[in-house]
C-alpha positions in Angstrom: 5.6 -25.6 -3.0 2.2 -26.9 -2.1 -0.3 -26.9 -4.9 -3.2 -24.5 -4.5 -6.4 -24.3 -6.3 -7.1 -20.9 -7.8 -10.8 -21.1 -7.1 -10.2 -21.9 -3.5 -7.8 -19.0 -3.1 -10.2 -16.6 -4.7 -13.0 -17.8 -2.4 -10.8 -17.4 0.7 -9.8 -13.9 -0.4 -13.5 -13.1 -0.8 -14.1 -14.4 2.8 -11.2 -12.4 4.1 -12.7 -9.3 2.5 -16.0 -9.9 4.2 -14.3 -10.4 7.5 -12.5 -7.0 7.2 -15.9 -5.5 6.3 -17.2 -6.6 9.7 -15.0 -4.0 11.3 -14.6 -1.4 8.5 -17.9 0.4 7.5 -18.0 1.6 3.9 -14.7 2.3 2.2 -15.3 -0.6 -0.2 -13.2 0.9 -3.0 -10.3 1.6 -0.6 -10.4 -1.9 0.8 -10.4 -3.4 -2.6 -7.4 -1.3 -3.7 -5.6 -2.3 -0.5 -6.1 -6.0 -1.2 -5.0 -5.4 -4.8 -1.7 -4.0 -3.5 -1.2 -7.1 -1.3 -2.0 -9.5 -4.1 0.3 -7.5 -6.4 3.1 -7.5 -3.7 3.1 -3.7 -3.6 3.2 -1.0 -1.0 0.3 1.3 -0.3 0.0 4.9 0.9 -3.3 5.8 2.6 -4.1 9.5 3.0 -6.9 11.1 4.9 -7.7 13.4 7.8 -7.2 11.8 11.2 -9.8 9.5 12.6 -11.1 7.8 9.5 -10.0 4.3 10.3 -6.8 3.9 8.3 -4.9 2.3 11.1 -7.8 0.0 12.0 -8.1 -1.1 8.4 -4.4 -2.1 8.1 -4.4 -3.9 11.4 -7.5 -5.8 10.5 -6.0 -6.9 7.2 -3.1 -8.4 9.1 -5.5 -10.1 11.5 -7.5 -12.0 8.9 -4.4 -13.0 6.8 -2.2 -14.6 9.5 0.6 -12.1 8.8 3.0 -10.7 11.4 2.0 -7.1 12.1 4.3 -4.3 13.2 3.5 -0.6 13.7 5.9 2.3 13.5 4.5 5.6 14.9 6.4 8.3 13.0 7.4 11.4 14.9 10.0 14.1 14.2 12.4 12.6 16.7 12.2 9.1 15.3 15.6 7.9 14.1 16.4 5.5 11.2 17.8 2.9 13.6 14.4 2.9 15.4 13.0 1.4 12.2 15.7 -0.9 10.9 17.3 -2.0 14.1 20.7 -1.4 15.7 23.7 -3.3 16.9 23.9 -3.8 20.7 26.5 -5.2 22.9 25.5 -8.5 24.5 27.4 -10.5 27.1 28.2 -14.1 26.3 30.5 -16.9 27.7 33.2 -15.8 25.3 33.0 -12.1 26.2 31.1 -9.2 24.7 29.6 -9.5 21.2 27.9 -7.1 18.9 24.4 -8.4 18.0 22.0 -6.9 15.5 18.7 -6.2 17.2 16.0 -6.2 14.5 13.7 -3.3 14.4 9.9 -3.2 13.7 10.4 -3.2 9.9 11.0 -7.0 10.3 7.4 -8.1 9.9 5.0 -9.1 7.1 2.8 -6.1 7.4 4.5 -2.9 8.5 2.2 0.0 9.3 4.1 3.2 9.0 1.6 5.5 10.8 1.7 9.2 9.8 4.8 8.6 7.7 5.0 12.3 6.8 5.5 13.3 10.4 9.0 11.7 10.3 12.0 13.7 9.0 13.3 13.0 5.5 16.3 11.1 6.9 14.0 8.7 8.8 11.6 8.4 5.8 14.6 7.3 3.7 15.3 4.4 6.1 12.3 2.6 4.5 13.5 3.0 0.9 15.6 -0.1 0.7 12.9 -2.2 2.5 10.2 -1.0 0.1 12.1 -1.7 -3.1 14.6 -4.5 -2.3 12.7 -6.3 0.6 15.9 -6.1 2.6 17.7 -4.0 5.2 21.4 -3.1 5.3 22.8 -2.2 8.7 26.5 -2.1 9.9 27.6 -3.5 6.6 25.4 -6.6 6.7 22.3 -7.3 4.6 19.2 -8.9 6.2 16.3 -10.3 4.2 12.8 -9.2 5.3 10.0 -11.7 5.9 7.9 -12.8 2.9 5.4 -11.5 2.0 6.4 -8.0 3.0 4.4 -4.8 2.7 4.8 -1.2 3.8 1.3 0.2 4.3 1.8 3.8 5.3 -0.7 6.4 6.4 -0.3 10.1 6.1 -2.3 13.2 6.9 -2.7 15.9 4.2 0.6 17.6 3.7 -0.8 21.0 4.3 -1.3 20.2 7.9 1.2 21.5 10.4 4.2 19.3 11.5 4.5 17.3 8.3 7.3 16.7 5.8 6.5 16.1 2.2 7.6 12.6 1.0 10.4 12.7 -1.6 9.5 11.7 -5.1 11.8 8.7 -5.0 9.8 7.4 -2.1 6.3 8.1 -3.3 7.2 6.3 -6.5 7.8 3.1 -4.5 4.2 3.1 -3.4 2.2 1.1 -5.9 -0.9 3.1 -5.1 -2.0 6.1 -3.1 -5.5 5.6 -1.6 -7.7 8.4 -0.5 -9.9 7.6 2.5 -13.0 9.8 2.4 -15.4 10.8 5.2 -18.3 8.4 5.7 -21.8 9.4 4.7 -24.6 9.8 7.4 -25.7 6.2 7.4 -22.2 4.8 7.5 -21.2 7.2 10.3 -24.3 6.2 12.3 -23.3 2.5 11.9 -19.8 3.3 13.1 -21.1 5.1 16.2 -23.3 2.2 17.0 -20.6 -0.4 16.4 -18.0 1.2 18.7 -20.1 2.6 21.4 -22.1 -0.5 22.4 -21.1 -4.1 23.1 -17.5 -5.1 22.6 -14.9 -2.5 22.0 -13.6 -4.3 18.9 -15.6 -6.4 16.5 -14.0 -9.9 16.3 -12.7 -11.2 13.0 -11.6 -14.7 11.9 -8.2 -15.5 10.5 -9.0 -17.1 7.1 -5.9 -16.7 4.9 -2.5 -18.0 5.6 0.7 -16.3 4.4 1.6 -19.3 2.2 -1.8 -18.8 0.4 -1.0 -15.1 -0.1 2.3 -16.0 -1.7 0.5 -18.5 -3.9 -2.1 -16.0 -4.9 0.7 -13.5 -5.8 2.1 -16.1 -8.2 -1.3 -16.7 -9.8 -1.8 -12.9 -10.2 1.4 -12.6 -12.3 0.1 -15.3 -14.6 -3.2 -13.5 -15.3 -3.1 -12.7 -19.1 -3.4 -9.2 -20.4 -4.1 -8.5 -24.1 -1.5 -6.6 -26.1 -3.9 -3.7 -26.9 -4.8 -3.2 -23.2 -1.1 -3.4 -22.2 -0.3 -0.8 -24.9 -3.0 1.4 -23.6 -1.4 1.4 -20.2 2.0 2.3 -21.7 0.5 5.1 -23.8 -1.4 6.5 -20.8 1.8 6.6 -18.7 3.8 8.2 -21.5 1.2 10.9 -22.1 1.7 12.0 -18.5 5.2 13.1 -19.6 4.1 15.5 -22.3 0.6 16.6 -21.3 0.3 20.4 -21.2 -0.9 20.6 -17.6 1.6 18.2 -16.1 5.1 19.3 -15.2 6.5 15.9 -14.2 5.2 12.7 -15.5 5.3 9.1 -14.3 8.2 6.6 -14.7 8.1 3.2 -16.3 7.6 1.9 -12.7 4.0 3.3 -13.1 3.4 1.2 -16.2 4.5 -1.9 -14.4 2.5 -1.1 -11.3 -0.7 -0.4 -13.3 -0.5 -3.6 -15.3 0.3 -5.7 -12.2 -2.4 -4.0 -10.1 -4.9 -4.6 -12.9 -4.0 -8.3 -13.0 -4.6 -8.4 -9.2 -8.0 -6.7 -9.5 -9.1 -9.2 -12.2 -7.9 -12.1 -9.9 -9.7 -10.5 -7.0 -13.0 -10.3 -9.0 -12.7 -13.9 -10.2 -11.9 -13.1 -13.8 -9.3 -14.9 -15.9 -8.0 -11.9 -17.8 -7.5 -8.1 -17.5 -10.2 -5.9 -18.8 -10.3 -2.2 -19.7 -12.4 -1.6 -16.6 -9.4 -2.6 -14.4 -7.2 0.0 -16.1 -9.8 2.7 -15.7 -10.5 1.8 -12.0 -6.9 1.8 -11.0 -5.3 4.5 -13.1 -5.9 7.3 -10.6 -4.7 5.4 -7.5 -1.5 4.3 -9.4 -0.7 7.7 -11.0 -2.0 10.4 -8.6 1.1 10.5 -6.5 3.5 10.1 -9.4 2.7 13.2 -11.4 3.0 16.9 -10.6 0.7 19.5 -12.1 1.9 22.9 -13.4 1.1 26.1 -11.5 -1.7 27.0 -14.0 -3.6 23.8 -13.4 -3.2 24.1 -9.6 -4.4 27.7 -9.8 -7.5 26.5 -11.6 -8.2 24.0 -8.8 -7.4 21.0 -10.9 -6.2 17.8 -9.2 -4.0 14.9 -10.5 -7.1 12.8 -10.6 -8.7 15.3 -13.0 -5.6 15.1 -15.2 -5.6 11.3 -15.2 -9.3 11.2 -16.1 -8.7 13.5 -19.1 -5.8 11.3 -20.3 -8.0 8.2 -20.0 -10.7 9.9 -22.0 -8.2 10.4 -24.8 
């Protein structure tokens, strides 16, 4: 493997972030968390109302990082084979052969657009890819490209025509990111940007896939103090016995929060994990992994409120 300098990688990632910012106005926290997922080799779920730039953000990330991009537009009639691929009959000199035609999941960055509009059967087709980085079809196992990320978008689940993601699938997303409406100044910039001049702001490709893999290796080597690691474990364990939480997070959440915190420290040019990393990422890592009881929901509490209270403890 080629030797990479950690400072050079951090600088290139910073440049890539600036390039994405040319096309995405505001949403700095969401963009940082999305890059954290990529550096930590995790999947991300982006939720917002339609029209807030989720698809554009994911596509732009792929453009500046030299990663193969694929998009799956989820609809109720989408079949699992439309995602993973299917065997087809192909004529050859020796006769007819069955050949596996790879589906759109065979890419580095897979945008599963409006994932909660697909039926549960089709949603489940992504489970093996998200966890094992492979696809099994017709008894054969096919490895997915490296690096590999599922970056899914969804509309709020109370909108018509959506199917709630099963707990086993949401747990495989390292973070759930909430994309909020822009403020007045940001929306004015967006209107000016996309209603004058070129239809799409150009961005430069500054980060190669080999450099992303190298950065992922460096992220895992970022040290974390025992007391900060223990704080993560205690936080996740408290989600299992807190009064207002019916269902808490699994050990996968502890691993995700530690690894994401390492990635955030790397992204910010620090050589170690700090408490601020835990506090900044606790909600994105935990909000989709816990379920509040009916009393908390009746009072208008959110999972982010519950996580904030546990952090304060």
